[in-house]
XYZ file of C-alpha atoms in Angstrom:
375
model
C 141.980 145.851 81.278
C 144.213 148.866 81.560
C 147.890 147.957 81.490
C 149.586 148.643 84.775
C 153.258 148.010 84.160
C 155.082 150.676 82.182
C 158.625 149.341 81.937
C 161.673 150.029 79.827
C 162.178 147.505 77.033
C 165.702 146.102 76.718
C 166.157 144.668 73.255
C 169.443 143.742 71.609
C 169.529 144.772 67.985
C 167.379 147.857 68.035
C 163.619 148.229 67.684
C 162.820 145.480 65.196
C 161.551 143.265 68.039
C 158.526 145.478 68.524
C 157.115 144.374 65.191
C 156.610 140.841 66.498
C 154.298 141.919 69.328
C 154.377 141.555 73.094
C 155.017 138.085 74.599
C 152.047 136.720 76.526
C 154.169 135.244 79.334
C 156.215 137.058 81.928
C 158.200 133.853 82.510
C 158.238 130.117 81.990
C 159.479 127.735 84.682
C 160.349 124.253 83.458
C 157.895 124.814 80.627
C 155.070 126.125 82.867
C 153.968 129.682 82.131
C 153.591 132.612 84.481
C 151.366 134.916 82.457
C 151.847 138.637 82.187
C 148.214 139.089 83.148
C 148.812 137.191 86.407
C 151.927 139.230 87.225
C 150.175 142.493 86.347
C 147.145 141.543 88.433
C 149.236 140.713 91.514
C 151.449 143.782 91.290
C 148.401 145.984 90.727
C 146.716 144.541 93.808
C 149.784 145.271 95.928
C 150.140 148.766 94.479
C 146.508 149.489 95.362
C 147.121 148.603 99.024
C 149.704 150.678 100.855
C 148.949 148.523 103.900
C 149.793 145.219 102.217
C 152.946 146.695 100.709
C 153.884 147.911 104.183
C 153.487 144.322 105.426
C 155.780 143.012 102.650
C 158.341 145.677 103.486
C 158.134 144.874 107.201
C 158.510 141.176 106.461
C 161.732 141.880 104.562
C 163.065 144.027 107.405
C 162.246 141.418 110.062
C 163.613 138.466 108.063
C 166.833 140.366 107.318
C 167.149 141.197 111.034
C 166.770 144.935 110.574
C 168.242 145.163 107.074
C 166.874 147.151 104.161
C 163.271 146.807 103.028
C 162.083 145.935 99.548
C 162.064 148.282 96.575
C 159.049 150.612 96.395
C 156.244 149.292 94.220
C 155.102 152.651 92.842
C 157.300 154.459 90.365
C 156.885 157.312 87.932
C 153.511 158.328 86.619
C 150.609 160.574 87.439
C 149.046 160.293 90.895
C 145.280 160.622 90.598
C 142.567 161.140 93.157
C 141.169 157.749 92.179
C 144.153 155.699 93.272
C 147.774 154.717 92.798
C 150.422 155.651 90.316
C 150.215 154.264 86.823
C 153.490 152.348 86.749
C 155.586 150.026 88.896
C 159.309 150.110 89.522
C 161.364 147.529 87.673
C 163.097 146.600 90.938
C 159.826 145.638 92.658
C 158.459 143.794 89.624
C 161.667 141.758 89.276
C 161.513 140.921 92.973
C 157.874 139.873 92.825
C 158.376 137.843 89.659
C 161.148 136.035 91.538
C 158.550 135.236 94.221
C 156.168 133.840 91.614
C 158.942 131.662 90.158
C 159.399 130.223 93.651
C 155.648 129.593 93.967
C 155.662 127.770 90.634
C 158.497 125.515 91.790
C 156.652 124.681 95.031
C 153.604 123.645 92.979
C 155.867 121.510 90.786
C 157.515 119.778 93.755
C 154.105 119.033 95.268
C 152.852 117.605 91.967
C 155.926 115.388 91.661
C 155.056 113.858 95.049
C 151.345 113.583 94.096
C 150.331 115.838 96.972
C 146.911 117.465 97.164
C 145.545 120.333 99.245
C 142.291 119.770 101.107
C 139.671 122.245 102.255
C 140.937 121.762 105.808
C 144.477 122.545 104.613
C 143.221 125.798 103.098
C 141.417 126.770 106.307
C 144.581 126.178 108.339
C 146.691 128.069 105.801
C 144.338 131.086 105.898
C 144.776 131.284 109.663
C 148.550 130.938 109.340
C 148.661 133.685 106.716
C 146.680 136.072 108.909
C 148.788 135.188 111.952
C 152.009 135.794 110.027
C 150.852 139.240 108.924
C 149.734 140.103 112.466
C 153.112 139.020 113.820
C 155.041 141.155 111.304
C 152.810 144.150 111.980
C 153.419 143.769 115.702
C 157.188 143.409 115.204
C 157.491 146.688 113.266
C 155.038 148.653 115.404
C 156.772 151.631 116.974
C 159.573 151.570 114.396
C 160.034 153.653 111.256
C 158.418 150.758 109.339
C 155.141 150.653 111.286
C 152.017 150.405 109.180
C 149.306 151.785 111.472
C 148.691 155.363 112.503
C 146.940 154.356 115.728
C 148.163 152.951 119.006
C 147.786 149.268 118.097
C 149.265 147.223 115.281
C 147.058 146.199 112.372
C 145.870 142.594 112.302
C 146.322 140.172 109.438
C 142.567 140.153 108.950
C 142.523 143.944 108.552
C 145.408 143.901 106.089
C 143.860 141.185 103.920
C 140.593 143.132 103.838
C 142.422 145.589 101.531
C 143.278 142.881 98.961
C 141.183 141.214 96.236
C 139.819 137.776 97.142
C 141.560 136.244 94.112
C 144.939 137.434 95.398
C 144.236 136.151 98.914
C 143.117 132.748 97.596
C 146.313 132.481 95.575
C 148.499 133.175 98.617
C 146.500 130.855 100.892
C 146.836 128.008 98.396
C 150.595 128.581 98.355
C 150.750 128.426 102.177
C 148.718 125.196 102.148
C 150.906 123.652 99.449
C 154.054 124.480 101.388
C 152.534 122.858 104.481
C 151.758 119.534 102.776
C 155.130 119.607 101.023
C 156.955 120.156 104.315
C 155.167 117.225 105.927
C 155.903 114.982 102.958
C 159.589 115.887 102.745
C 160.261 115.638 106.484
C 158.002 112.710 107.289
C 156.763 114.749 110.250
C 153.284 116.075 110.970
C 151.995 118.501 113.600
C 149.043 116.495 114.868
C 149.101 115.864 118.623
C 149.848 112.162 118.096
C 152.764 112.945 115.757
C 154.159 115.536 118.164
C 154.059 113.032 121.008
C 155.972 110.516 118.899
C 158.624 113.109 118.100
C 158.815 114.178 121.751
C 159.386 110.600 122.940
C 162.165 110.097 120.386
C 163.941 113.379 121.299
C 162.919 113.842 124.916
C 166.237 115.223 126.182
C 165.950 118.162 123.767
C 162.909 119.299 125.726
C 164.376 119.162 129.228
C 163.681 122.148 131.446
C 166.946 124.072 131.899
C 167.750 126.869 134.353
C 170.584 129.146 133.336
C 172.703 132.169 134.149
C 173.840 134.615 131.456
C 176.325 137.489 131.203
C 176.662 139.805 128.196
C 179.851 141.565 127.046
C 180.680 144.034 124.308
C 183.896 142.255 123.273
C 184.956 138.642 122.916
C 188.187 139.293 124.803
C 186.310 140.582 127.868
C 184.015 137.560 127.780
C 187.015 135.220 127.517
C 188.688 136.947 130.474
C 185.567 136.402 132.599
C 185.392 132.758 131.576
C 189.055 132.308 132.522
C 188.364 133.880 135.932
C 185.602 131.321 136.532
C 187.949 128.459 135.693
C 190.361 129.890 138.252
C 187.705 129.657 140.964
C 185.570 132.758 140.500
C 181.808 132.665 140.902
C 180.077 133.059 137.543
C 176.808 134.058 139.223
C 178.634 136.922 140.955
C 180.539 138.008 137.837
C 177.409 137.792 135.676
C 175.429 139.935 138.121
C 177.984 142.719 137.628
C 176.903 143.046 133.982
C 173.767 144.937 132.884
C 170.844 142.476 132.809
C 173.249 139.681 133.753
C 172.727 136.938 136.314
C 170.186 134.112 136.751
C 167.652 134.191 133.893
C 165.115 131.624 135.132
C 164.148 128.325 133.521
C 162.730 127.305 130.141
C 162.490 124.354 127.771
C 165.984 123.718 126.442
C 164.857 123.532 122.806
C 163.316 126.990 123.137
C 166.550 128.465 124.492
C 168.575 126.763 121.739
C 166.247 128.121 119.020
C 167.035 131.691 120.098
C 170.815 131.234 119.811
C 173.172 130.478 116.915
C 174.001 126.810 116.336
C 177.568 127.466 117.536
C 176.243 127.777 121.111
C 175.655 123.985 121.214
C 173.852 124.155 124.568
C 172.513 120.597 124.273
C 176.005 119.241 124.952
C 177.063 121.862 127.538
C 177.689 120.175 130.940
C 175.928 121.551 133.996
C 177.641 124.343 135.954
C 180.105 124.924 133.105
C 180.445 128.321 131.438
C 180.099 128.182 127.655
C 182.577 129.725 125.222
C 181.507 133.239 124.108
C 178.409 133.135 121.902
C 178.111 136.055 119.481
C 174.604 137.489 119.114
C 174.093 140.784 117.256
C 177.633 142.004 118.007
C 177.412 141.126 121.705
C 179.097 138.151 123.399
C 177.173 135.931 125.811
C 178.501 133.537 128.421
C 175.919 130.923 129.429
C 175.861 128.461 132.304
C 173.170 125.831 132.869
C 172.640 125.397 136.575
C 170.046 122.596 136.397
C 168.353 120.357 133.851
C 165.326 118.117 134.404
C 162.768 116.141 132.386
C 159.697 117.962 131.066
C 156.213 116.556 130.484
C 154.801 116.584 126.953
C 151.964 118.853 128.091
C 154.483 121.466 129.238
C 156.754 121.088 126.222
C 154.112 120.702 123.490
C 154.533 124.223 122.098
C 158.319 123.804 121.950
C 157.915 120.377 120.319
C 155.678 121.861 117.632
C 158.196 124.637 116.982
C 161.008 122.071 116.704
C 159.023 119.944 114.257
C 158.126 122.985 112.150
C 161.796 123.976 112.059
C 162.772 120.535 110.756
C 159.975 120.737 108.186
C 161.002 124.185 106.953
C 164.662 123.216 106.642
C 163.768 120.158 104.550
C 161.519 122.217 102.309
C 164.042 125.055 102.030
C 166.704 122.593 100.903
C 164.417 120.960 98.321
C 163.182 124.287 96.940
C 166.745 125.641 96.781
C 167.869 122.604 94.794
C 164.881 122.949 92.468
C 165.652 126.642 91.891
C 169.256 125.965 90.943
C 168.246 123.246 88.482
C 165.198 125.011 87.044
C 164.935 126.050 83.430
C 163.646 129.623 83.673
C 163.124 132.067 80.837
C 161.876 135.626 81.301
C 160.408 138.362 79.196
C 163.528 140.612 79.134
C 161.494 143.657 80.176
C 161.135 142.097 83.630
C 164.735 141.066 84.118
C 167.069 138.127 83.576
C 167.347 134.822 85.405
C 170.646 134.264 87.214
C 170.856 130.492 87.667
C 173.866 130.575 90.007
C 171.987 132.689 92.560
C 168.566 131.373 91.486
C 167.303 134.929 91.274
C 165.564 137.348 88.912
C 167.875 140.296 88.258
C 166.553 143.775 87.482
C 166.746 144.772 83.791
C 169.830 146.685 82.761
C 169.666 150.216 81.415
C 168.956 149.996 77.654
C 171.581 150.891 75.086
C 171.171 154.323 73.436
C 170.332 152.612 70.131
C 167.327 150.948 71.778
C 165.764 154.199 72.991
C 163.560 156.243 70.641
C 164.847 159.576 71.903
C 168.001 159.052 73.939
C 168.268 162.774 74.621
C 165.291 162.814 76.980
C 167.118 160.389 79.283
C 170.224 162.545 79.483
C 170.123 165.235 82.211
C 172.733 167.273 80.335
C 170.829 167.118 77.060
C 167.541 167.913 78.793
C 169.031 170.940 80.541
C 170.542 172.242 77.312
C 167.327 171.848 75.377
C 164.993 174.904 75.360
C 161.716 175.629 73.540
C 162.115 177.619 70.360
C 161.219 181.294 70.769
C 158.290 182.617 68.766
């Protein structure tokens, strides 16, 4: 198979290393190998699908709340009519290898707990994978990161149609493994019976709350409004003076809480009491609950499922983070170095001049000064 990755080799001590051949593994994680062929295959599949790469980039933007996307997958090399460029950027490869290290650790944690993935688990995970892609595509539609050229966002099914089945199966198995691991670590499942049990044990979290909100551009202005309410002012009146301020309707309390930072602490906010300023994206909210009543399970079921999934993900995130920081990871140096403190694959450093066959070609000054000999 044609090699896809054309990367700089960083070798201490000159070029003698080349005589010993190319390592067969891109990395080992606690003794388990991630082969170069697997890494090359995955990166090649992504490089061949601008749509799937666009999804990965959108996912990074959404998860970082509008931050920077991921490094481009395609780097230098000839663009041919038959397909993509012939090499990948070191930044993308390091990032994706970091992802595969994480996948390996999830498999290891599941094996330690003797967990298995069933056919039903895989079917559920395939749906979740498609739904996640569809959601990301919808979130970035209309922005500079949108992936479709039409009027509607691409679906997860359409995006996955551009990827090899082997790649899709690999990702679906990872989703399924994470699901069973989350249930095992949290002791919580998402079956209707399990959700009802959780609801009954945490029923007050799913009360229906009606609330009034006002938004301010500075904390001091928000504090001044709150002080005016304590002195006898009407918060409903003051809130209505702000753009989009005033009564906001009613919703399940857990749903409202999930959309705000933990510092808001709405579950303990007394009725008809204005909260301290809550910072959200540089704006400051004042919130007042005007009523709170019990909710039936049928009404709250979606919010209960979201709450259970949040508990599951936090448990898994903590376990995976601990495993990453204690993992023994070694990398082929061409792909980067493992930073155990941050549990992250770092991009390879620029090679020393002694490690480059012709250092002059990498020097803009030298290249500019160099001219073909005249005949």
